[in-house]
Amino acid sequence: MKIDQNGWEYYDKLPDGFRLATMDDFHVRGKKNVGMLYLIQRGDQQYFEVHYIREFTRSINLKPFLDHEMVFVINQ
């Protein structure tokens, strides 16, 4: 993991053990999986921003990224 000039954590390639995410990955038994790490790929670049599910994270904000296959989670 690296840190960019703005203090954001990122990877310059998709780390081993990650896969494309689905909306179901962000919930455990119907509850939001707060604290879960996920990556968002920026455009078609090999740049993957690190994000975490927070109490205020909303699915409506993640859906466009999921629809474009830009969200990755650790393969369980």
JSON list of C-alpha atoms in Angstrom, two decimals, residues 15-73:
[
{"chain": "A", "resi": 15, "resn": "PRO", "atom": "CA", "xyz": [-3.34, -6.89, -4.81]},
{"chain": "A", "resi": 16, "resn": "ASP", "atom": "CA", "xyz": [-3.50, -10.68, -4.77]},
{"chain": "A", "resi": 17, "resn": "GLY", "atom": "CA", "xyz": [-6.60, -12.05, -3.10]},
{"chain": "A", "resi": 18, "resn": "PHE", "atom": "CA", "xyz": [-9.03, -9.38, -4.32]},
{"chain": "A", "resi": 19, "resn": "ARG", "atom": "CA", "xyz": [-12.01, -9.94, -6.63]},
{"chain": "A", "resi": 20, "resn": "LEU", "atom": "CA", "xyz": [-14.81, -7.91, -8.18]},
{"chain": "A", "resi": 21, "resn": "ALA", "atom": "CA", "xyz": [-17.38, -6.90, -5.59]},
{"chain": "A", "resi": 22, "resn": "THR", "atom": "CA", "xyz": [-21.15, -7.22, -5.56]},
{"chain": "A", "resi": 23, "resn": "MET", "atom": "CA", "xyz": [-23.56, -5.22, -3.44]},
{"chain": "A", "resi": 24, "resn": "ASP", "atom": "CA", "xyz": [-24.06, -8.31, -1.24]},
{"chain": "A", "resi": 25, "resn": "ASP", "atom": "CA", "xyz": [-20.41, -8.16, -0.16]},
{"chain": "A", "resi": 26, "resn": "PHE", "atom": "CA", "xyz": [-21.09, -5.04, 1.88]},
{"chain": "A", "resi": 27, "resn": "HIS", "atom": "CA", "xyz": [-23.61, -6.64, 4.27]},
{"chain": "A", "resi": 28, "resn": "VAL", "atom": "CA", "xyz": [-23.43, -9.36, 6.88]},
{"chain": "A", "resi": 29, "resn": "ARG", "atom": "CA", "xyz": [-26.80, -10.89, 7.82]},
{"chain": "A", "resi": 30, "resn": "GLY", "atom": "CA", "xyz": [-28.58, -7.78, 6.59]},
{"chain": "A", "resi": 31, "resn": "LYS", "atom": "CA", "xyz": [-26.36, -5.29, 8.42]},
{"chain": "A", "resi": 32, "resn": "LYS", "atom": "CA", "xyz": [-23.78, -2.98, 6.89]},
{"chain": "A", "resi": 33, "resn": "ASN", "atom": "CA", "xyz": [-20.27, -4.43, 7.26]},
{"chain": "A", "resi": 34, "resn": "VAL", "atom": "CA", "xyz": [-18.76, -1.35, 8.95]},
{"chain": "A", "resi": 35, "resn": "GLY", "atom": "CA", "xyz": [-14.97, -1.33, 8.85]},
{"chain": "A", "resi": 36, "resn": "MET", "atom": "CA", "xyz": [-14.67, -3.56, 5.77]},
{"chain": "A", "resi": 37, "resn": "LEU", "atom": "CA", "xyz": [-11.88, -2.58, 3.39]},
{"chain": "A", "resi": 38, "resn": "TYR", "atom": "CA", "xyz": [-12.62, -2.27, -0.33]},
{"chain": "A", "resi": 39, "resn": "LEU", "atom": "CA", "xyz": [-10.83, -0.82, -3.34]},
{"chain": "A", "resi": 40, "resn": "ILE", "atom": "CA", "xyz": [-12.11, 1.45, -6.10]},
{"chain": "A", "resi": 41, "resn": "GLN", "atom": "CA", "xyz": [-10.23, 1.43, -9.38]},
{"chain": "A", "resi": 42, "resn": "ARG", "atom": "CA", "xyz": [-9.88, 4.86, -10.95]},
{"chain": "A", "resi": 43, "resn": "GLY", "atom": "CA", "xyz": [-10.80, 4.80, -14.63]},
{"chain": "A", "resi": 44, "resn": "ASP", "atom": "CA", "xyz": [-8.86, 2.31, -16.66]},
{"chain": "A", "resi": 45, "resn": "GLN", "atom": "CA", "xyz": [-5.68, 3.04, -14.71]},
{"chain": "A", "resi": 46, "resn": "GLN", "atom": "CA", "xyz": [-3.83, 0.67, -12.43]},
{"chain": "A", "resi": 47, "resn": "TYR", "atom": "CA", "xyz": [-4.70, 2.85, -9.43]},
{"chain": "A", "resi": 48, "resn": "PHE", "atom": "CA", "xyz": [-6.82, 1.38, -6.65]},
{"chain": "A", "resi": 49, "resn": "GLU", "atom": "CA", "xyz": [-7.96, 3.71, -3.87]},
{"chain": "A", "resi": 50, "resn": "VAL", "atom": "CA", "xyz": [-8.41, 2.16, -0.42]},
{"chain": "A", "resi": 51, "resn": "HIS", "atom": "CA", "xyz": [-11.79, 2.75, 1.22]},
{"chain": "A", "resi": 52, "resn": "TYR", "atom": "CA", "xyz": [-13.60, 1.41, 4.29]},
{"chain": "A", "resi": 53, "resn": "ILE", "atom": "CA", "xyz": [-17.30, 0.93, 4.94]},
{"chain": "A", "resi": 54, "resn": "ARG", "atom": "CA", "xyz": [-18.42, 3.53, 7.46]},
{"chain": "A", "resi": 55, "resn": "GLU", "atom": "CA", "xyz": [-21.74, 4.14, 9.18]},
{"chain": "A", "resi": 56, "resn": "PHE", "atom": "CA", "xyz": [-22.43, 6.92, 6.66]},
{"chain": "A", "resi": 57, "resn": "THR", "atom": "CA", "xyz": [-21.51, 4.87, 3.55]},
{"chain": "A", "resi": 58, "resn": "ARG", "atom": "CA", "xyz": [-24.55, 4.61, 1.28]},
{"chain": "A", "resi": 59, "resn": "SER", "atom": "CA", "xyz": [-25.15, 2.02, -1.42]},
{"chain": "A", "resi": 60, "resn": "ILE", "atom": "CA", "xyz": [-26.35, 4.71, -3.82]},
{"chain": "A", "resi": 61, "resn": "ASN", "atom": "CA", "xyz": [-22.80, 6.10, -3.81]},
{"chain": "A", "resi": 62, "resn": "LEU", "atom": "CA", "xyz": [-21.22, 2.70, -4.48]},
{"chain": "A", "resi": 63, "resn": "LYS", "atom": "CA", "xyz": [-23.67, 1.50, -7.14]},
{"chain": "A", "resi": 64, "resn": "PRO", "atom": "CA", "xyz": [-22.18, 3.40, -10.13]},
{"chain": "A", "resi": 65, "resn": "PHE", "atom": "CA", "xyz": [-18.74, 1.98, -9.33]},
{"chain": "A", "resi": 66, "resn": "LEU", "atom": "CA", "xyz": [-20.16, -1.52, -8.88]},
{"chain": "A", "resi": 67, "resn": "ASP", "atom": "CA", "xyz": [-22.07, -1.23, -12.18]},
{"chain": "A", "resi": 68, "resn": "HIS", "atom": "CA", "xyz": [-18.83, -0.35, -13.98]},
{"chain": "A", "resi": 69, "resn": "GLU", "atom": "CA", "xyz": [-16.89, -3.20, -12.29]},
{"chain": "A", "resi": 70, "resn": "MET", "atom": "CA", "xyz": [-14.55, -0.84, -10.47]},
{"chain": "A", "resi": 71, "resn": "VAL", "atom": "CA", "xyz": [-14.97, -2.14, -6.87]},
{"chain": "A", "resi": 72, "resn": "PHE", "atom": "CA", "xyz": [-12.89, -4.96, -5.42]},
{"chain": "A", "resi": 73, "resn": "VAL", "atom": "CA", "xyz": [-13.04, -6.81, -2.10]}
]
